[in-house]
Each structure stands twice: as C-alpha cells, then as structure tokens.
Amino acid sequence: MGERGREVVVVGGGPAGLAAAEVIASAGHRVTVVERMPSIGRKLMMAGRGGLNLTHSEAGDRFLARYGAAEAFLTPAIAAFTPTDLRDWARDLGEETFVGTSGRVFPCSFKASPLLRAWSRRLADLDVGFRTRTRWTGFAAGGVTVVGPAGEDRLPADAVVLALGGASWPRLGSDGTWTAILAAEGVEIVPLRPTNCGFTVAWSGVFRSRFAGEPLKRIAVRLAEWVSIGEAVITDDGLEGGAIYGLSAPLREAIAADGPTAVHVDLKPSMDAGEIVTALTKGRKGDSLTNRLRKAIGLPPVAIGLLREGAGKDLPSDPADLARLIKAVPIRVSAARPLERAISSAGGIARGEIGPNYGLKRLPGIFVAGEMIDWEAPTGGYLLQACFATGRAAGRGVVRHLAK
Ligand SMILES: Cc1cc2nc3c(=O)[nH]c(=O)nc-3n(C[C@H](O)[C@H](O)[C@H](O)COP(=O)(O)OP(=O)(O)OC[C@H]3O[C@@H](n4cnc5c(N)ncnc54)[C@H](O)[C@@H]3O)c2cc1C
C-alpha cells in the first residue's frame, strides 16, 4: 500500500461511485463523495421498486457475452468482482440474495433500501464524507470545481473518480450534462442513446382503446437473428417491457439505418407451427375462430387482438397460414422511446479513452466507472453488475495511482 490518507473525490453517489469509494477508503485514503441530489443512490432505490435485480446466475462466458461489443473491455473488471462476489458482498452487508426462476438474482428483501442503508453505514465507518446537493462542474488545478448550497467551491483531490451515470430518468440525478465537460477536455464521447427502452408503434384506434395497459405474457420477439423472450406491455403508442427491451440495441440501430422496422412476435413460443395446426384443427367444429384460438391455443384476448392488428385484415382461415402468423406477427416499430424514459443509456465515454486501470488516458489522475462508459447490456442484473465491478476497478486504479 502507498502513502496513506491522500484526498480523493468521487463524483456520483450511485452504485459505481459508492463501490469506488469503498475500495479507496478501505485502502486508507480520505474520500469525499459529491452528489448533486439531496441523497445518494436514487436510481438504485428506483431499481429496488422492481425487486432490485442485482446480477444474474448464468455461467461466466454466457454472462460476459451479454455485454456484446464491450465484452472484452469489461471482462477484467467482472472477473475481479464476479456475480458470486457481488452476492457475497451483499450478504456481508446483511442482505442474503436468491436466484429467481429466470436465473436473475435479487436480495431476499426484494428492495434496495436495506442494502443502501447498510452500505452507507459501512462507508461512514470508513470516514467517507458526503457532499450532497453539490454539482460537479469541472476540473481545477489539483482538484475539482463544484456548486453547492453555499455556492461555488474548489475541492482539492489527489485523484478523482467520475461515476455520473448515463442520462435516463434524469429526475433521479444523472442528466448527462457531464458529456460537455469531458468533450471540452478532448475526451471522445459516443452520443448517449436510449437502451432497454420502449418503442413506438402506431396501433389502430380499436386495438389501442381495448388493449393499452395489457401484458403479452411468455412471448418471443424477433428481429433478424435476435430473439428476446419474456413479457411486453401494450402502451397507448407502442410496446414496453422486457421482451422488447431485450431487442433495444439492434432495433434502435436498424431504425436509425433504415427507418421504421418490423419485428415479429411469436405469441406461442412453447408450440411449433405443426402443433398449432393440430390443435386448431382438433377444436370443436361449431366454435368461432376466436374461441378456437382461446381454447385450443390458449391465446388471451390481447394476443388475438395483436394477431388481427398484424394481419391488417381478416385472420387467415387456413390453419397452416394462421399458425405461421401466430409464430410471427409482424409489428412495424417506428422509433425508440426517448432517453429520459429508458432504463439505461448506451454510449458515453469511448472505451479507447480508458486505460486498464480505468484512468482516462488524456487526464492523469481522473478515473471513470459505471454507466457513463460506452457499454450496454440487457436487463437481468447485467447493468448493476457492471456498475459495481467497474466502480471497484476504478477504485483499485486510484489506489495503485496513489501508491506510485
Ligand atoms: C427504473 C429503473 C430500474 C432499474 N432496474 C435495474 C435492475 O433491476 N437491475 C439492474 O442491473 N439495473 C437496473 N437499472 C439500471 C441501474 O440502476 C443503472 O445502470 C445504475 O444505477 C447506474 O449506476 P451508476 O452508478 O453508473 O449511475 P447512477 O446510479 O445514475 O448514479 C450516478 C449519480 O451521479 C450523480 N450525478 C450526476 N451528475 C452529477 C454532477 N454533475 N455532480 C454530482 N453528481 C452528479 C447522480 O445524481 C447519480 O446519483 C434500472 C434503472 C432504472 C431507471
């Protein structure tokens, strides 16, 4: 360990910043967390409303593949703080975790507040200081500039961790305004874009008025070679939910390149087309088509409505044609919902700007972590896992830097 008690400023009190603060303070340095909101961890708390999907239990190589183009970049950080390490860390803070049926990992309390409270106590025990309601505004010689309740200030720092998040749900704190500050320093920023987001579909008035708010359960949505399985919810002007979030990246890029794009919804992934034909032809002779779809195939009214929406006219009477439609209802998607409403952001600090210790190559002593870096991943716990892991990697980078 190097010289003890150097000053470190961590900007951003989300999971990435707090993870960095824990590592740096544990190494004996004085850490101040600067947070623009009145309290830390607001997005983490919001994630807690959905049960707080901390990480995923799938095998290491499948897990890492979820990060797509950023897999190689993130692998060292996640190898050094694995999903198992994250679960052990939560247990140490008094939060046992469990693996849900989908393989997703949640705290047993199914919320974020006990974990965040215990974590805050641990950080306070490590003498981490918090400056809330304080916005980071840039760099000054030997430190950073901030604006807080008492006006402008300069905080001295021997090293700085930036963990300001992306730009989704800006009312929770991360508003992406940091992009201008870093771009002015010559750091390449890949534009922030929505991911894990809903998409716009121009539903017919009839379909919208009958089915907005209804879930389509256990469906598969396809776009070229990508398939996303889960649930989607019909909204007034499109689709939300896991099954569509899982296609965000390729669908967003396809729309950007070619304009409105069709996805194909498989309303019955558990049956192949042949089984559907058999079930349909076995149905009672006098039954209406709607009744046969409901009874023989188990399609709820919203799924039958989507079939009619996708057919654009009457449903095919030939069972083979109908089965093909059930397995691939074409839905024309025109745009991604805005970034403010997305679960997370794609884009951010270009990975090529970041050294192996998570330091910015152009700005020695400045380290970065979390969603503000250019990577994206589906929901399922992959987002928080990468935020914790990169936060800790940046923390170790600072400790090494200060030991020089
Ligand atoms: C509704 C919702 C549900 C989610 N559920 C899950 C889930 O179940 N599982 C999962 O893996 N992921 C989930 N996520 C995503 C996950 O919460 C984020 O990816 C994660 O919080 C990002 O962590 P971070 O530390 O990088 O950034 P953030 O958590 O966004 O923290 C950044 C912090 O920096 C502060 N800040 C920003 N600018 C400044 C500034 N200039 N000065 C000072 N402070 C500043 C912000 O106020 C914020 O507190 C969810 C997201 C949303 C919106």
CSV table of C-alpha atoms and ligand atoms in Angstrom, one decimal:
chain,number,residue,atom,x,y,z
A,1,MET,CA,0.0,0.0,0.0
A,2,GLY,CA,1.2,3.5,-0.8
A,3,GLU,CA,1.2,6.7,1.3
A,4,ARG,CA,-1.9,6.8,3.5
A,5,GLY,CA,-4.5,9.4,3.7
A,6,ARG,CA,-4.5,11.1,0.3
A,7,GLU,CA,-7.6,13.1,-0.8
A,8,VAL,CA,-9.9,11.5,-3.3
A,9,VAL,CA,-13.1,13.0,-4.7
A,10,VAL,CA,-15.7,10.6,-6.1
A,11,VAL,CA,-18.3,12.3,-8.2
A,12,GLY,CA,-21.7,10.5,-8.2
A,13,GLY,CA,-23.3,8.6,-5.4
A,14,GLY,CA,-24.7,5.8,-7.5
A,15,PRO,CA,-23.6,2.1,-7.3
A,16,ALA,CA,-20.4,2.7,-9.4
A,17,GLY,CA,-19.3,5.7,-7.3
A,18,LEU,CA,-20.0,4.1,-4.0
A,19,ALA,CA,-18.2,0.9,-5.0
A,20,ALA,CA,-15.1,3.0,-5.9
A,21,ALA,CA,-15.4,5.0,-2.6
A,22,GLU,CA,-15.5,1.7,-0.6
A,23,VAL,CA,-12.3,0.4,-2.2
A,24,ILE,CA,-10.4,3.6,-1.9
A,25,ALA,CA,-11.4,4.4,1.7
A,26,SER,CA,-10.7,0.7,2.7
A,27,ALA,CA,-7.1,1.4,1.4
A,28,GLY,CA,-6.8,4.3,3.9
A,29,HIS,CA,-7.5,7.3,1.7
A,30,ARG,CA,-9.8,10.2,2.6
A,31,VAL,CA,-12.8,10.1,0.3
A,32,THR,CA,-15.5,12.7,-0.4
A,33,VAL,CA,-18.5,11.7,-2.5
A,34,VAL,CA,-20.0,14.6,-4.4
A,35,GLU,CA,-23.7,14.1,-5.3
A,36,ARG,CA,-25.9,16.6,-6.9
A,37,MET,CA,-29.2,15.2,-5.4
A,38,PRO,CA,-30.2,15.6,-1.8
A,39,SER,CA,-29.5,11.9,-1.2
A,40,ILE,CA,-27.3,9.2,-2.7
A,41,GLY,CA,-28.4,6.1,-4.7
A,42,ARG,CA,-31.7,7.4,-6.1
A,43,LYS,CA,-31.6,5.3,-9.2
A,44,LEU,CA,-30.6,2.2,-7.2
A,45,MET,CA,-33.7,2.9,-5.0
A,46,MET,CA,-35.8,3.1,-8.1
A,47,ALA,CA,-34.4,-0.2,-9.3
A,48,GLY,CA,-35.5,-1.5,-5.9
A,49,ARG,CA,-39.1,-1.0,-6.8
A,50,GLY,CA,-38.7,-3.8,-9.3
A,51,GLY,CA,-37.2,-6.0,-6.7
A,52,LEU,CA,-33.5,-4.9,-7.3
A,53,ASN,CA,-32.2,-7.4,-9.8
A,54,LEU,CA,-28.6,-7.2,-8.6
A,55,THR,CA,-27.0,-9.7,-11.0
A,56,HIS,CA,-27.6,-13.0,-12.9
A,57,SER,CA,-26.7,-16.6,-12.1
A,58,GLU,CA,-25.8,-17.8,-15.6
A,59,ALA,CA,-22.4,-19.2,-16.4
A,60,GLY,CA,-19.4,-16.8,-16.8
A,61,ASP,CA,-19.0,-17.0,-20.6
A,62,ARG,CA,-22.7,-16.6,-21.3
A,63,PHE,CA,-22.9,-13.8,-18.7
A,64,LEU,CA,-20.0,-11.9,-20.3
A,65,ALA,CA,-21.4,-12.3,-23.8
A,66,ARG,CA,-24.4,-10.1,-22.7
A,67,TYR,CA,-22.1,-7.1,-23.0
A,68,GLY,CA,-21.7,-7.5,-26.7
A,69,ALA,CA,-19.1,-5.2,-28.2
A,70,ALA,CA,-17.9,-4.2,-24.7
A,71,GLU,CA,-17.3,-7.8,-23.5
A,72,ALA,CA,-13.5,-7.7,-23.8
A,73,PHE,CA,-13.3,-4.3,-22.2
A,74,LEU,CA,-15.5,-5.3,-19.2
A,75,THR,CA,-14.2,-8.9,-18.7
A,76,PRO,CA,-11.2,-8.0,-16.4
A,77,ALA,CA,-13.4,-5.9,-14.1
A,78,ILE,CA,-16.1,-8.5,-13.9
A,79,ALA,CA,-13.6,-11.3,-13.4
A,80,ALA,CA,-12.2,-9.4,-10.4
A,81,PHE,CA,-15.7,-8.8,-9.0
A,82,THR,CA,-17.9,-11.6,-10.2
A,83,PRO,CA,-21.7,-12.2,-9.7
A,84,THR,CA,-20.7,-14.5,-6.8
A,85,ASP,CA,-18.5,-11.8,-5.3
A,86,LEU,CA,-21.4,-9.4,-5.5
A,87,ARG,CA,-23.7,-11.8,-3.7
A,88,ASP,CA,-21.1,-12.3,-1.0
A,89,TRP,CA,-20.7,-8.6,-0.7
A,90,ALA,CA,-24.4,-8.1,-0.2
A,91,ARG,CA,-24.5,-11.0,2.3
A,92,ASP,CA,-21.7,-9.2,4.3
A,93,LEU,CA,-24.0,-6.2,4.4
A,94,GLY,CA,-26.8,-8.3,5.8
A,95,GLU,CA,-28.6,-8.9,2.6
A,96,GLU,CA,-29.0,-12.6,1.5
A,97,THR,CA,-29.8,-13.0,-2.1
A,98,PHE,CA,-31.7,-15.6,-4.0
A,99,VAL,CA,-31.9,-16.8,-7.6
A,100,GLY,CA,-35.3,-16.3,-9.2
A,101,THR,CA,-36.9,-18.7,-11.7
A,102,SER,CA,-35.4,-16.7,-14.6
A,103,GLY,CA,-31.9,-17.1,-13.1
A,104,ARG,CA,-31.9,-13.4,-12.0
A,105,VAL,CA,-30.5,-12.6,-8.6
A,106,PHE,CA,-32.4,-10.5,-6.1
A,107,PRO,CA,-32.0,-9.5,-2.4
A,108,CYS,CA,-34.3,-11.6,-0.2
A,109,SER,CA,-35.9,-8.3,1.0
A,110,PHE,CA,-36.7,-7.6,-2.7
A,111,LYS,CA,-35.9,-3.9,-2.3
A,112,ALA,CA,-32.8,-1.6,-2.3
A,113,SER,CA,-33.3,0.4,0.9
A,114,PRO,CA,-31.8,-2.1,3.5
A,115,LEU,CA,-28.7,-2.7,1.3
A,116,LEU,CA,-28.2,1.1,0.7
A,117,ARG,CA,-28.6,1.8,4.4
A,118,ALA,CA,-26.1,-0.8,5.4
A,119,TRP,CA,-23.7,0.3,2.7
A,120,SER,CA,-24.0,3.9,3.8
A,121,ARG,CA,-23.1,2.9,7.4
A,122,ARG,CA,-20.1,0.9,6.2
A,123,LEU,CA,-18.9,4.0,4.1
A,124,ALA,CA,-19.5,6.3,7.1
A,125,ASP,CA,-17.4,3.9,9.3
A,126,LEU,CA,-14.6,4.2,6.7
A,127,ASP,CA,-14.9,8.0,7.2
A,128,VAL,CA,-16.2,8.6,3.7
A,129,GLY,CA,-17.6,12.2,3.6
A,130,PHE,CA,-20.7,13.1,1.6
A,131,ARG,CA,-21.4,16.5,-0.1
A,132,THR,CA,-25.0,16.2,-1.3
A,133,ARG,CA,-26.9,18.9,-3.3
A,134,THR,CA,-23.5,19.6,-4.8
A,135,ARG,CA,-22.9,19.5,-8.5
A,136,TRP,CA,-19.5,18.8,-10.1
A,137,THR,CA,-18.8,21.5,-12.7
A,138,GLY,CA,-15.3,20.7,-13.9
A,139,PHE,CA,-11.6,20.5,-13.1
A,140,ALA,CA,-9.3,23.0,-11.3
A,141,ALA,CA,-5.6,22.8,-10.7
A,142,GLY,CA,-5.2,20.0,-8.1
A,143,GLY,CA,-8.9,19.3,-7.7
A,144,VAL,CA,-12.4,19.8,-9.0
A,145,THR,CA,-14.9,22.6,-9.0
A,146,VAL,CA,-18.4,22.2,-7.6
A,147,VAL,CA,-21.5,24.3,-7.0
A,148,GLY,CA,-23.4,23.5,-3.7
A,149,PRO,CA,-25.8,25.1,-1.3
A,150,ALA,CA,-23.0,27.6,-0.3
A,151,GLY,CA,-22.1,28.5,-3.9
A,152,GLU,CA,-19.1,27.7,-5.9
A,153,ASP,CA,-16.2,25.8,-4.3
A,154,ARG,CA,-13.0,24.0,-5.2
A,155,LEU,CA,-12.3,20.6,-3.7
A,156,PRO,CA,-8.6,19.5,-3.6
A,157,ALA,CA,-8.0,16.0,-4.9
A,158,ASP,CA,-5.0,13.8,-5.5
A,159,ALA,CA,-7.3,11.6,-7.6
A,160,VAL,CA,-10.8,11.8,-8.9
A,161,VAL,CA,-13.4,9.1,-9.8
A,162,LEU,CA,-16.2,10.2,-12.1
A,163,ALA,CA,-19.2,8.0,-11.8
A,164,LEU,CA,-22.0,10.3,-13.1
A,165,GLY,CA,-24.2,7.7,-14.7
A,166,GLY,CA,-26.0,8.0,-18.1
A,167,ALA,CA,-29.0,10.1,-18.9
A,168,SER,CA,-32.1,8.0,-18.4
A,169,TRP,CA,-34.6,9.1,-15.8
A,170,PRO,CA,-32.8,12.4,-15.3
A,171,ARG,CA,-35.0,13.3,-12.3
A,172,LEU,CA,-33.1,10.7,-10.3
A,173,GLY,CA,-29.9,12.7,-10.8
A,174,SER,CA,-28.0,11.5,-13.9
A,175,ASP,CA,-28.7,14.1,-16.6
A,176,GLY,CA,-25.7,13.5,-18.9
A,177,THR,CA,-24.5,17.1,-18.7
A,178,TRP,CA,-21.0,15.8,-17.9
A,179,THR,CA,-20.6,14.9,-21.6
A,180,ALA,CA,-19.9,18.6,-22.4
A,181,ILE,CA,-17.3,19.0,-19.7
A,182,LEU,CA,-15.4,15.9,-20.8
A,183,ALA,CA,-15.7,16.7,-24.5
A,184,ALA,CA,-14.2,20.1,-23.8
A,185,GLU,CA,-11.2,18.3,-22.4
A,186,GLY,CA,-10.8,16.4,-25.7
A,187,VAL,CA,-12.3,13.1,-24.4
A,188,GLU,CA,-14.2,11.3,-27.1
A,189,ILE,CA,-17.9,10.7,-26.1
A,190,VAL,CA,-20.1,8.3,-28.0
A,191,PRO,CA,-23.5,10.0,-28.1
A,192,LEU,CA,-25.9,8.8,-25.3
A,193,ARG,CA,-28.8,6.8,-26.7
A,194,PRO,CA,-31.7,5.0,-25.1
A,195,THR,CA,-31.4,1.3,-24.4
A,196,ASN,CA,-33.7,-1.1,-22.6
A,197,CYS,CA,-36.4,1.2,-23.8
A,198,GLY,CA,-39.9,1.0,-25.1
A,199,PHE,CA,-40.6,1.5,-28.8
A,200,THR,CA,-43.3,3.4,-30.7
A,201,VAL,CA,-46.0,1.5,-32.7
A,202,ALA,CA,-48.9,3.2,-34.5
A,203,TRP,CA,-51.7,1.0,-33.2
A,204,SER,CA,-55.1,1.1,-34.7
A,205,GLY,CA,-57.6,3.1,-32.6
A,206,VAL,CA,-59.6,-0.1,-31.8
A,207,PHE,CA,-56.6,-2.0,-30.6
A,208,ARG,CA,-55.3,0.9,-28.6
A,209,SER,CA,-58.6,1.6,-26.8
A,210,ARG,CA,-59.1,-2.1,-26.0
A,211,PHE,CA,-55.7,-3.3,-25.1
A,212,ALA,CA,-53.4,-0.4,-23.9
A,213,GLY,CA,-52.0,-1.4,-20.5
A,214,GLU,CA,-52.5,-5.2,-21.2
A,215,PRO,CA,-49.5,-7.5,-20.9
A,216,LEU,CA,-48.5,-10.0,-23.6
A,217,LYS,CA,-47.0,-12.8,-21.5
A,218,ARG,CA,-44.5,-15.5,-22.5
A,219,ILE,CA,-43.9,-14.2,-26.0
A,220,ALA,CA,-40.7,-14.1,-28.1
A,221,VAL,CA,-39.9,-11.0,-30.2
A,222,ARG,CA,-37.6,-11.5,-33.2
A,223,LEU,CA,-35.5,-9.1,-35.3
A,224,ALA,CA,-33.3,-10.8,-37.8
A,225,GLU,CA,-31.1,-13.2,-35.8
A,226,TRP,CA,-32.0,-11.6,-32.4
A,227,VAL,CA,-34.7,-13.1,-30.2
A,228,SER,CA,-35.9,-11.8,-26.9
A,229,ILE,CA,-38.2,-13.9,-24.7
A,230,GLY,CA,-40.4,-12.5,-21.9
A,231,GLU,CA,-43.3,-10.2,-21.4
A,232,ALA,CA,-44.2,-6.9,-23.2
A,233,VAL,CA,-46.9,-4.4,-22.3
A,234,ILE,CA,-49.1,-2.7,-24.9
A,235,THR,CA,-49.0,1.1,-24.3
A,236,ASP,CA,-51.0,3.9,-25.9
A,237,ASP,CA,-48.3,4.4,-28.5
A,238,GLY,CA,-46.2,1.3,-28.5
A,239,LEU,CA,-44.6,-1.5,-26.6
A,240,GLU,CA,-42.7,-1.6,-23.2
A,241,GLY,CA,-41.3,-4.4,-21.1
A,242,GLY,CA,-38.5,-7.0,-21.0
A,243,ALA,CA,-39.2,-8.8,-24.3
A,244,ILE,CA,-38.9,-5.5,-26.3
A,245,TYR,CA,-36.1,-4.1,-24.1
A,246,GLY,CA,-34.0,-7.1,-24.9
A,247,LEU,CA,-34.0,-6.1,-28.6
A,248,SER,CA,-33.3,-2.4,-27.9
A,249,ALA,CA,-29.8,-2.3,-29.3
A,250,PRO,CA,-30.3,-3.9,-32.7
A,251,LEU,CA,-33.8,-2.4,-33.1
A,252,ARG,CA,-32.5,1.1,-32.3
A,253,GLU,CA,-29.7,0.7,-34.8
A,254,ALA,CA,-32.0,-0.8,-37.5
A,255,ILE,CA,-34.4,2.1,-37.2
A,256,ALA,CA,-31.5,4.6,-37.3
A,257,ALA,CA,-30.2,2.9,-40.5
A,258,ASP,CA,-33.4,2.1,-42.4
A,259,GLY,CA,-36.3,3.9,-40.7
A,260,PRO,CA,-39.4,2.0,-39.4
A,261,THR,CA,-38.6,-1.7,-39.0
A,262,ALA,CA,-40.8,-4.8,-38.5
A,263,VAL,CA,-40.3,-7.1,-35.5
A,264,HIS,CA,-42.0,-10.5,-35.4
A,265,VAL,CA,-43.9,-11.5,-32.3
A,266,ASP,CA,-44.2,-15.3,-31.6
A,267,LEU,CA,-47.3,-15.5,-29.5
A,268,LYS,CA,-46.8,-19.1,-28.6
A,269,PRO,CA,-43.1,-20.0,-28.2
A,270,SER,CA,-43.9,-23.2,-26.4
A,271,MET,CA,-45.6,-24.8,-29.5
A,272,ASP,CA,-44.2,-25.1,-33.0
A,273,ALA,CA,-46.4,-24.4,-36.1
A,274,GLY,CA,-47.2,-28.1,-36.6
A,275,GLU,CA,-48.5,-28.4,-33.1
A,276,ILE,CA,-50.6,-25.3,-33.5
A,277,VAL,CA,-52.2,-26.6,-36.7
A,278,THR,CA,-53.0,-29.9,-35.0
A,279,ALA,CA,-54.6,-28.1,-32.0
A,280,LEU,CA,-56.5,-25.7,-34.3
A,281,THR,CA,-58.0,-28.5,-36.4
A,282,LYS,CA,-58.9,-30.6,-33.4
A,283,GLY,CA,-61.0,-27.7,-32.0
A,284,ARG,CA,-64.8,-28.2,-31.9
A,285,LYS,CA,-66.4,-27.7,-35.3
A,286,GLY,CA,-69.0,-25.1,-34.2
A,287,ASP,CA,-66.5,-22.9,-32.4
A,288,SER,CA,-65.7,-19.5,-33.7
A,289,LEU,CA,-62.1,-18.8,-34.7
A,290,THR,CA,-61.6,-16.6,-31.7
A,291,ASN,CA,-62.9,-19.4,-29.4
A,292,ARG,CA,-60.6,-21.9,-31.0
A,293,LEU,CA,-57.6,-19.6,-30.6
A,294,ARG,CA,-58.5,-19.1,-27.0
A,295,LYS,CA,-59.4,-22.7,-26.1
A,296,ALA,CA,-57.1,-24.8,-28.3
A,297,ILE,CA,-54.0,-22.5,-28.3
A,298,GLY,CA,-54.6,-20.6,-25.0
A,299,LEU,CA,-54.3,-17.1,-26.5
A,300,PRO,CA,-55.7,-14.3,-24.4
A,301,PRO,CA,-57.8,-11.6,-26.0
A,302,VAL,CA,-54.8,-9.2,-26.2
A,303,ALA,CA,-52.9,-11.8,-28.2
A,304,ILE,CA,-55.8,-12.4,-30.5
A,305,GLY,CA,-56.1,-8.6,-30.9
A,306,LEU,CA,-52.4,-8.4,-31.8
A,307,LEU,CA,-52.9,-11.2,-34.4
A,308,ARG,CA,-55.7,-9.1,-36.1
A,309,GLU,CA,-53.5,-6.0,-35.8
A,310,GLY,CA,-50.6,-7.8,-37.5
A,311,ALA,CA,-52.8,-9.5,-40.2
A,312,GLY,CA,-54.0,-6.0,-41.2
A,313,LYS,CA,-57.3,-7.6,-42.4
A,314,ASP,CA,-59.2,-10.8,-41.6
A,315,LEU,CA,-57.4,-13.6,-40.0
A,316,PRO,CA,-56.4,-16.4,-42.5
A,317,SER,CA,-58.8,-19.2,-42.5
A,318,ASP,CA,-56.3,-21.8,-43.5
A,319,PRO,CA,-54.8,-23.4,-40.2
A,320,ALA,CA,-51.3,-23.5,-41.6
A,321,ASP,CA,-51.3,-19.8,-42.5
A,322,LEU,CA,-52.8,-18.9,-39.2
A,323,ALA,CA,-50.2,-21.0,-37.4
A,324,ARG,CA,-47.5,-19.1,-39.3
A,325,LEU,CA,-49.0,-15.8,-38.3
A,326,ILE,CA,-49.2,-16.9,-34.6
A,327,LYS,CA,-45.5,-17.7,-34.7
A,328,ALA,CA,-44.5,-14.4,-36.4
A,329,VAL,CA,-46.9,-11.5,-36.1
A,330,PRO,CA,-45.3,-8.6,-38.0
A,331,ILE,CA,-45.4,-5.3,-36.0
A,332,ARG,CA,-44.0,-2.2,-37.5
A,333,VAL,CA,-41.9,-0.2,-35.0
A,334,SER,CA,-41.1,3.4,-35.8
A,335,ALA,CA,-38.9,4.8,-33.1
A,336,ALA,CA,-37.2,4.2,-29.7
A,337,ARG,CA,-38.9,6.0,-26.8
A,338,PRO,CA,-36.9,9.0,-25.6
A,339,LEU,CA,-33.8,8.5,-23.5
A,340,GLU,CA,-35.4,10.1,-20.4
A,341,ARG,CA,-37.8,7.2,-20.3
A,342,ALA,CA,-35.3,4.4,-20.9
A,343,ILE,CA,-34.0,2.1,-18.2
A,344,SER,CA,-30.4,2.8,-19.3
A,345,SER,CA,-28.2,4.6,-21.8
A,346,ALA,CA,-26.0,3.3,-24.5
A,347,GLY,CA,-23.0,5.4,-25.4
A,348,GLY,CA,-20.8,7.5,-23.1
A,349,ILE,CA,-17.0,7.8,-22.7
A,350,ALA,CA,-15.4,5.9,-25.6
A,351,ARG,CA,-13.7,2.8,-24.3
A,352,GLY,CA,-10.5,3.7,-26.2
A,353,GLU,CA,-10.1,6.7,-23.9
A,354,ILE,CA,-9.8,4.5,-20.8
A,355,GLY,CA,-6.6,2.7,-19.6
A,356,PRO,CA,-6.5,-0.7,-18.0
A,357,ASN,CA,-6.8,0.9,-14.5
A,358,TYR,CA,-10.0,2.8,-15.5
A,359,GLY,CA,-8.0,6.0,-15.7
A,360,LEU,CA,-8.6,8.5,-18.5
A,361,LYS,CA,-5.6,8.4,-20.8
A,362,ARG,CA,-5.8,12.1,-21.5
A,363,LEU,CA,-6.4,13.2,-17.9
A,364,PRO,CA,-4.0,11.5,-15.5
A,365,GLY,CA,-5.4,11.0,-12.0
A,366,ILE,CA,-9.0,11.0,-13.3
A,367,PHE,CA,-10.8,7.6,-13.2
A,368,VAL,CA,-14.2,6.6,-14.6
A,369,ALA,CA,-16.8,4.0,-13.8
A,370,GLY,CA,-20.4,2.8,-14.3
A,371,GLU,CA,-23.0,3.7,-16.9
A,372,MET,CA,-21.2,6.8,-18.1
A,373,ILE,CA,-18.8,4.5,-20.0
A,374,ASP,CA,-19.8,3.3,-23.5
A,375,TRP,CA,-21.2,-0.2,-22.9
A,376,GLU,CA,-24.7,-1.5,-22.8
A,377,ALA,CA,-26.4,-4.7,-21.7
A,378,PRO,CA,-29.9,-6.1,-21.4
A,379,THR,CA,-31.9,-6.0,-18.2
A,380,GLY,CA,-31.4,-9.1,-16.0
A,381,GLY,CA,-28.8,-7.7,-13.5
A,382,TYR,CA,-26.1,-7.1,-16.0
A,383,LEU,CA,-26.3,-3.3,-15.6
A,384,LEU,CA,-25.7,-3.2,-11.9
A,385,GLN,CA,-23.1,-6.0,-12.0
A,386,ALA,CA,-21.0,-3.9,-14.5
A,387,CYS,CA,-21.5,-0.7,-12.4
A,388,PHE,CA,-20.3,-2.4,-9.2
A,389,ALA,CA,-17.4,-4.1,-11.0
A,390,THR,CA,-16.2,-1.1,-12.9
A,391,GLY,CA,-16.6,1.1,-9.7
A,392,ARG,CA,-14.4,-1.3,-7.8
A,393,ALA,CA,-11.9,-1.5,-10.7
A,394,ALA,CA,-11.7,2.3,-10.8
A,395,GLY,CA,-11.2,2.3,-7.0
A,396,ARG,CA,-8.3,-0.1,-7.4
A,397,GLY,CA,-6.9,2.1,-10.2
A,398,VAL,CA,-6.9,5.1,-7.9
A,399,VAL,CA,-5.2,3.1,-5.1
A,400,ARG,CA,-2.5,2.0,-7.5
A,401,HIS,CA,-2.1,5.5,-8.9
A,402,LEU,CA,-1.7,7.0,-5.4
A,403,ALA,CA,0.9,4.3,-4.5
A,404,LYS,CA,3.2,5.5,-7.3
B,1,LIG,C1,-36.5,2.3,-13.3
B,1,LIG,C2,-35.1,1.6,-13.4
B,1,LIG,C3,-35.0,0.3,-12.9
B,1,LIG,C4,-33.7,-0.3,-13.0
B,1,LIG,N1,-33.6,-1.6,-12.5
B,1,LIG,C5,-32.4,-2.3,-12.6
B,1,LIG,C6,-32.3,-3.6,-12.1
B,1,LIG,O1,-33.2,-4.2,-11.5
B,1,LIG,N2,-31.1,-4.2,-12.3
B,1,LIG,C7,-30.0,-3.6,-12.9
B,1,LIG,O2,-29.0,-4.2,-13.1
B,1,LIG,N3,-30.1,-2.3,-13.3
B,1,LIG,C8,-31.3,-1.6,-13.2
B,1,LIG,N4,-31.4,-0.3,-13.6
B,1,LIG,C9,-30.2,0.4,-14.1
B,1,LIG,C10,-29.2,0.7,-13.0
B,1,LIG,O3,-30.0,1.3,-11.9
B,1,LIG,C11,-28.2,1.7,-13.5
B,1,LIG,O4,-27.5,1.1,-14.6
B,1,LIG,C12,-27.2,2.1,-12.4
B,1,LIG,O5,-27.8,2.8,-11.3
B,1,LIG,C13,-26.1,3.0,-12.9
B,1,LIG,O6,-25.1,3.2,-11.9
B,1,LIG,P1,-24.1,4.4,-11.9
B,1,LIG,O7,-23.5,4.5,-10.6
B,1,LIG,O8,-23.2,4.3,-13.1
B,1,LIG,O9,-25.0,5.7,-12.2
B,1,LIG,P2,-26.3,6.3,-11.3
B,1,LIG,O10,-26.9,5.3,-10.5
B,1,LIG,O11,-27.1,7.0,-12.3
B,1,LIG,O12,-25.5,7.3,-10.3
B,1,LIG,C14,-24.9,8.5,-10.8
B,1,LIG,C15,-25.0,9.5,-9.8
B,1,LIG,O13,-24.3,10.7,-10.2
B,1,LIG,C16,-25.0,11.8,-9.8
B,1,LIG,N5,-24.6,13.0,-10.7
B,1,LIG,C17,-24.8,13.1,-12.0
B,1,LIG,N6,-24.3,14.3,-12.4
B,1,LIG,C18,-23.7,14.8,-11.4
B,1,LIG,C19,-22.9,16.0,-11.2
B,1,LIG,N7,-22.6,16.9,-12.2
B,1,LIG,N8,-22.5,16.3,-10.0
B,1,LIG,C20,-22.7,15.5,-8.9
B,1,LIG,N9,-23.4,14.3,-9.0
B,1,LIG,C21,-23.9,14.0,-10.2
B,1,LIG,C22,-26.4,11.5,-10.0
B,1,LIG,O14,-27.3,12.3,-9.2
B,1,LIG,C23,-26.4,10.0,-9.5
B,1,LIG,O15,-26.8,9.8,-8.2
B,1,LIG,C24,-32.6,0.3,-13.5
B,1,LIG,C25,-32.8,1.7,-14.0
B,1,LIG,C26,-34.0,2.3,-13.9
B,1,LIG,C27,-34.1,3.7,-14.4
